[in-house]
Tab-separated table of C-alpha atoms in Angstrom:
chain	number	residue	atom	x	y	z
A	1	MET	CA	76.091	135.401	3.363
A	2	ASN	CA	73.302	133.515	1.761
A	3	LEU	CA	73.630	130.417	-0.105
A	4	THR	CA	71.892	129.653	-3.300
A	5	PRO	CA	69.909	126.831	-4.268
A	6	GLU	CA	72.529	125.586	-6.744
A	7	GLN	CA	75.278	125.789	-3.865
A	8	LEU	CA	72.841	123.734	-1.292
A	9	ALA	CA	72.130	120.981	-4.355
A	10	ALA	CA	76.227	121.010	-5.202
A	11	ALA	CA	76.760	120.360	-1.276
A	12	GLN	CA	74.004	117.491	-1.227
A	13	LYS	CA	75.643	115.960	-4.284
A	14	ALA	CA	79.299	116.222	-2.788
A	15	ASN	CA	77.974	114.545	0.518
A	16	LEU	CA	75.807	112.140	-1.427
A	17	GLU	CA	79.225	111.048	-3.404
A	18	THR	CA	81.191	110.922	-0.464
A	19	LEU	CA	78.496	108.692	1.289
A	20	SER	CA	78.348	106.166	-1.917
A	21	GLY	CA	82.754	106.170	-1.774
A	22	LEU	CA	82.507	105.105	2.063
A	23	THR	CA	79.699	102.500	1.830
A	24	GLY	CA	81.871	101.386	-0.702
A	25	GLN	CA	85.043	100.913	0.788
A	26	ALA	CA	83.408	99.594	3.969
A	27	LEU	CA	81.496	97.036	1.814
A	28	LYS	CA	85.041	95.793	-0.093
A	29	SER	CA	86.294	95.740	3.712
A	30	ILE	CA	83.313	93.347	4.626
A	31	GLU	CA	83.787	91.351	1.574
A	32	LYS	CA	87.725	90.984	2.713
A	33	LEU	CA	86.374	89.764	6.040
A	34	VAL	CA	83.974	87.276	4.677
A	35	GLU	CA	86.571	85.986	2.249
A	36	LEU	CA	88.789	85.686	5.416
A	37	ASN	CA	86.768	83.848	7.470
A	38	MET	CA	85.587	81.421	4.526
A	39	HIS	CA	89.378	80.372	4.174
A	40	ILE	CA	89.686	79.658	7.697
A	41	ALA	CA	86.695	77.999	7.996
A	42	LYS	CA	87.176	75.580	5.354
A	43	GLN	CA	91.124	75.182	6.129
A	44	SER	CA	89.775	74.922	9.732
A	45	LEU	CA	87.154	71.615	8.740
A	46	GLY	CA	90.192	70.302	6.595
A	47	ASP	CA	92.730	70.231	9.678
A	48	SER	CA	90.356	69.087	11.795
A	49	MET	CA	89.106	65.781	9.900
A	50	SER	CA	92.687	65.133	9.378
A	51	SER	CA	93.292	65.232	12.824
A	52	ALA	CA	90.737	63.218	13.559
A	53	LYS	CA	91.974	60.842	11.073
A	54	LYS	CA	94.788	60.957	13.127
A	55	ALA	CA	93.967	60.606	16.159
A	56	LEU	CA	91.453	57.224	15.209
A	57	GLU	CA	94.637	56.059	14.463
A	58	VAL	CA	96.334	56.234	17.970
A	59	LYS	CA	97.138	53.231	19.342
A	60	ASP	CA	98.615	54.402	23.341
A	61	ILE	CA	98.983	57.278	25.168
A	62	GLN	CA	102.085	58.343	23.890
A	63	GLN	CA	101.031	58.411	20.513
A	64	LEU	CA	98.001	60.584	21.593
A	65	LEU	CA	100.132	63.029	23.728
A	66	ALA	CA	102.444	63.360	20.626
A	67	HIS	CA	99.777	63.549	18.436
A	68	GLN	CA	97.972	66.671	20.417
A	69	ALA	CA	101.595	68.600	20.506
A	70	GLU	CA	101.744	68.561	17.332
A	71	ALA	CA	98.303	70.154	16.787
A	72	VAL	CA	99.361	72.603	18.621
A	73	GLN	CA	102.333	74.411	16.925
A	74	PRO	CA	100.119	75.095	13.567
A	75	MET	CA	97.440	76.097	15.526
A	76	ALA	CA	99.299	78.887	17.423
A	77	GLU	CA	100.829	80.059	13.740
A	78	LYS	CA	97.509	80.151	12.202
A	79	ILE	CA	95.890	82.130	14.789
A	80	MET	CA	98.668	84.770	14.282
A	81	ALA	CA	98.390	84.474	10.816
A	82	TYR	CA	94.837	84.758	11.064
A	83	SER	CA	95.304	87.819	13.576
A	84	ARG	CA	97.704	89.730	11.278
A	85	HIS	CA	95.421	89.380	8.281
A	86	LEU	CA	92.594	90.646	10.369
A	87	TYR	CA	95.172	93.583	11.775
A	88	GLU	CA	96.023	94.372	8.378
A	89	LEU	CA	92.512	94.707	6.868
A	90	ALA	CA	91.438	97.099	9.793
A	91	HIS	CA	94.543	98.914	9.023
A	92	ASP	CA	93.783	99.115	5.463
A	93	THR	CA	89.829	100.125	6.118
A	94	GLN	CA	91.367	102.977	8.783
A	95	ALA	CA	93.501	103.931	6.174
A	96	SER	CA	90.855	104.404	3.549
A	97	PHE	CA	88.713	106.161	5.926
A	98	THR	CA	91.407	108.338	7.078
A	99	LYS	CA	92.485	109.745	3.467
A	100	SER	CA	88.471	110.185	2.580
A	101	ALA	CA	88.127	112.323	5.616
A	102	GLU	CA	91.291	114.197	5.541
A	103	LYS	CA	90.444	114.822	1.543
A	104	GLU	CA	86.687	116.264	2.835
A	105	PHE	CA	88.445	118.095	5.611
A	106	GLN	CA	90.325	120.073	3.285
A	107	ALA	CA	87.929	120.372	0.084
A	108	GLY	CA	85.605	121.716	3.417
A	109	GLN	CA	88.381	124.049	4.513
A	110	GLN	CA	89.144	125.213	1.235
A	111	LYS	CA	85.355	126.344	0.631
A	112	MET	CA	85.288	127.875	3.840
A	113	ASN	CA	88.385	129.925	3.194
A	114	THR	CA	86.784	131.157	-0.321
A	115	LEU	CA	83.541	132.093	1.634
A	116	VAL	CA	85.356	134.073	3.873
A	117	GLU	CA	87.346	135.776	1.543
A	118	ASP	CA	84.121	136.738	-0.252
A	119	TRP	CA	82.750	137.928	2.749
A	120	THR	CA	85.512	139.939	3.590
A	121	LYS	CA	85.603	141.507	-0.090
A	122	ASN	CA	81.984	143.129	0.948
A	123	ALA	CA	82.195	143.232	4.519
A	124	PRO	CA	81.543	146.474	5.875
A	125	VAL	CA	84.251	148.770	6.873
A	126	GLY	CA	85.122	148.393	10.928
A	127	SER	CA	84.802	144.562	10.635
A	128	ASP	CA	88.393	143.783	10.570
A	129	ALA	CA	88.118	142.359	14.022
A	130	ALA	CA	85.801	139.940	13.351
A	131	ILE	CA	86.815	138.969	9.979
A	132	HIS	CA	90.634	138.004	11.897
A	133	ALA	CA	88.700	135.998	14.661
A	134	MET	CA	87.142	134.139	11.688
A	135	LYS	CA	90.377	133.492	9.930
A	136	GLN	CA	91.723	132.210	13.086
A	137	ALA	CA	88.830	130.074	14.203
A	138	ILE	CA	89.403	128.574	10.657
A	139	THR	CA	92.987	128.183	11.107
A	140	SER	CA	92.411	126.524	14.536
A	141	ALA	CA	90.120	123.924	13.240
A	142	ALA	CA	92.739	123.088	10.970
A	143	ASN	CA	95.353	122.738	13.507
A	144	VAL	CA	93.194	120.622	15.627
A	145	PHE	CA	92.425	118.501	12.912
A	146	GLU	CA	95.956	118.101	12.000
A	147	THR	CA	97.005	117.165	15.827
A	148	SER	CA	94.100	114.391	15.819
A	149	GLN	CA	95.324	113.076	12.281
A	150	ASN	CA	98.945	112.757	13.868
A	151	ALA	CA	98.014	111.488	16.906
A	152	VAL	CA	95.726	108.568	15.158
A	153	LYS	CA	98.842	108.043	12.821
A	154	HIS	CA	101.241	107.434	15.936
A	155	ALA	CA	98.539	105.263	17.705
A	156	VAL	CA	98.520	103.153	14.644
A	157	GLU	CA	102.243	103.049	14.557
A	158	VAL	CA	102.150	102.065	18.106
A	159	ALA	CA	99.670	99.205	17.727
A	160	GLN	CA	101.526	97.662	14.754
A	161	THR	CA	104.720	97.721	16.682
A	162	ASN	CA	102.984	95.807	19.225
A	163	LEU	CA	101.813	93.412	16.897
A	164	ASN	CA	104.865	93.159	15.364
A	165	ASN	CA	106.587	92.367	18.756
A	166	ALA	CA	103.954	90.069	20.022
A	167	SER	CA	104.030	88.057	16.544
A	168	SER	CA	108.236	87.693	17.315
A	169	ALA	CA	107.658	86.493	20.806
A	170	VAL	CA	104.800	83.750	19.876
A	171	GLU	CA	106.715	82.440	16.696
A	172	LYS	CA	110.198	82.270	19.101
A	173	ASN	CA	108.395	80.680	21.652
A	174	ILE	CA	106.874	77.941	18.974
A	175	GLN	CA	110.434	77.468	17.534
A	176	SER	CA	111.603	76.986	21.028
A	177	ASN	CA	108.613	74.324	22.004
A	178	ASN	CA	109.728	72.291	18.636
A	179	LYS	CA	113.219	72.556	19.375
A	180	THR	CA	112.147	70.878	23.096
A	181	GLU	CA	109.967	68.417	21.428
A	182	SER	CA	112.214	67.288	18.680
A	183	LYS	CA	115.079	66.880	21.669
A	184	LYS	CA	112.564	64.737	23.561
A	185	SER	CA	111.130	62.710	20.523
A	186	ASN	CA	115.217	62.063	19.750
A	187	LYS	CA	115.620	60.551	23.139
A	188	LYS	CA	112.957	58.135	22.925
């Protein structure tokens, strides 16, 4: 079961294409992260300038406290939005890498099955046990891969659920605080 130079060259070419694809995916994710951070930086700068201008207009401690209270809610909402965007970017990148890994694993498994089939056609008499053991090993490897993929998918689903629950809790807290602040403002 020797590999020919053509088979080695084809394998190296396939590996290079895979590496190129994964590198491209990683660069796209980095580009999106930089864009997100630049957007946040610009927005934060604008918000800081606006807040500083309002702070300079404050005449007493009551206005200062009200100004600070007003600034907290949008900041919490922006932090949650940033966290959601960051999570979505990480999730998309992970999904893309997982899809590539699954594709490569399936291609590798197909190649291995083809090699085993070719080998079994030329195997000497009495090697049935070795052939069975090799096929069983390939099947076991496929099962381990599938199980690990399912575990990763489950972990991602749990993380998504936890993020959604945390976002909902923070949003409810913000809404509750808004109602409390609104009631306080109306009493004055």
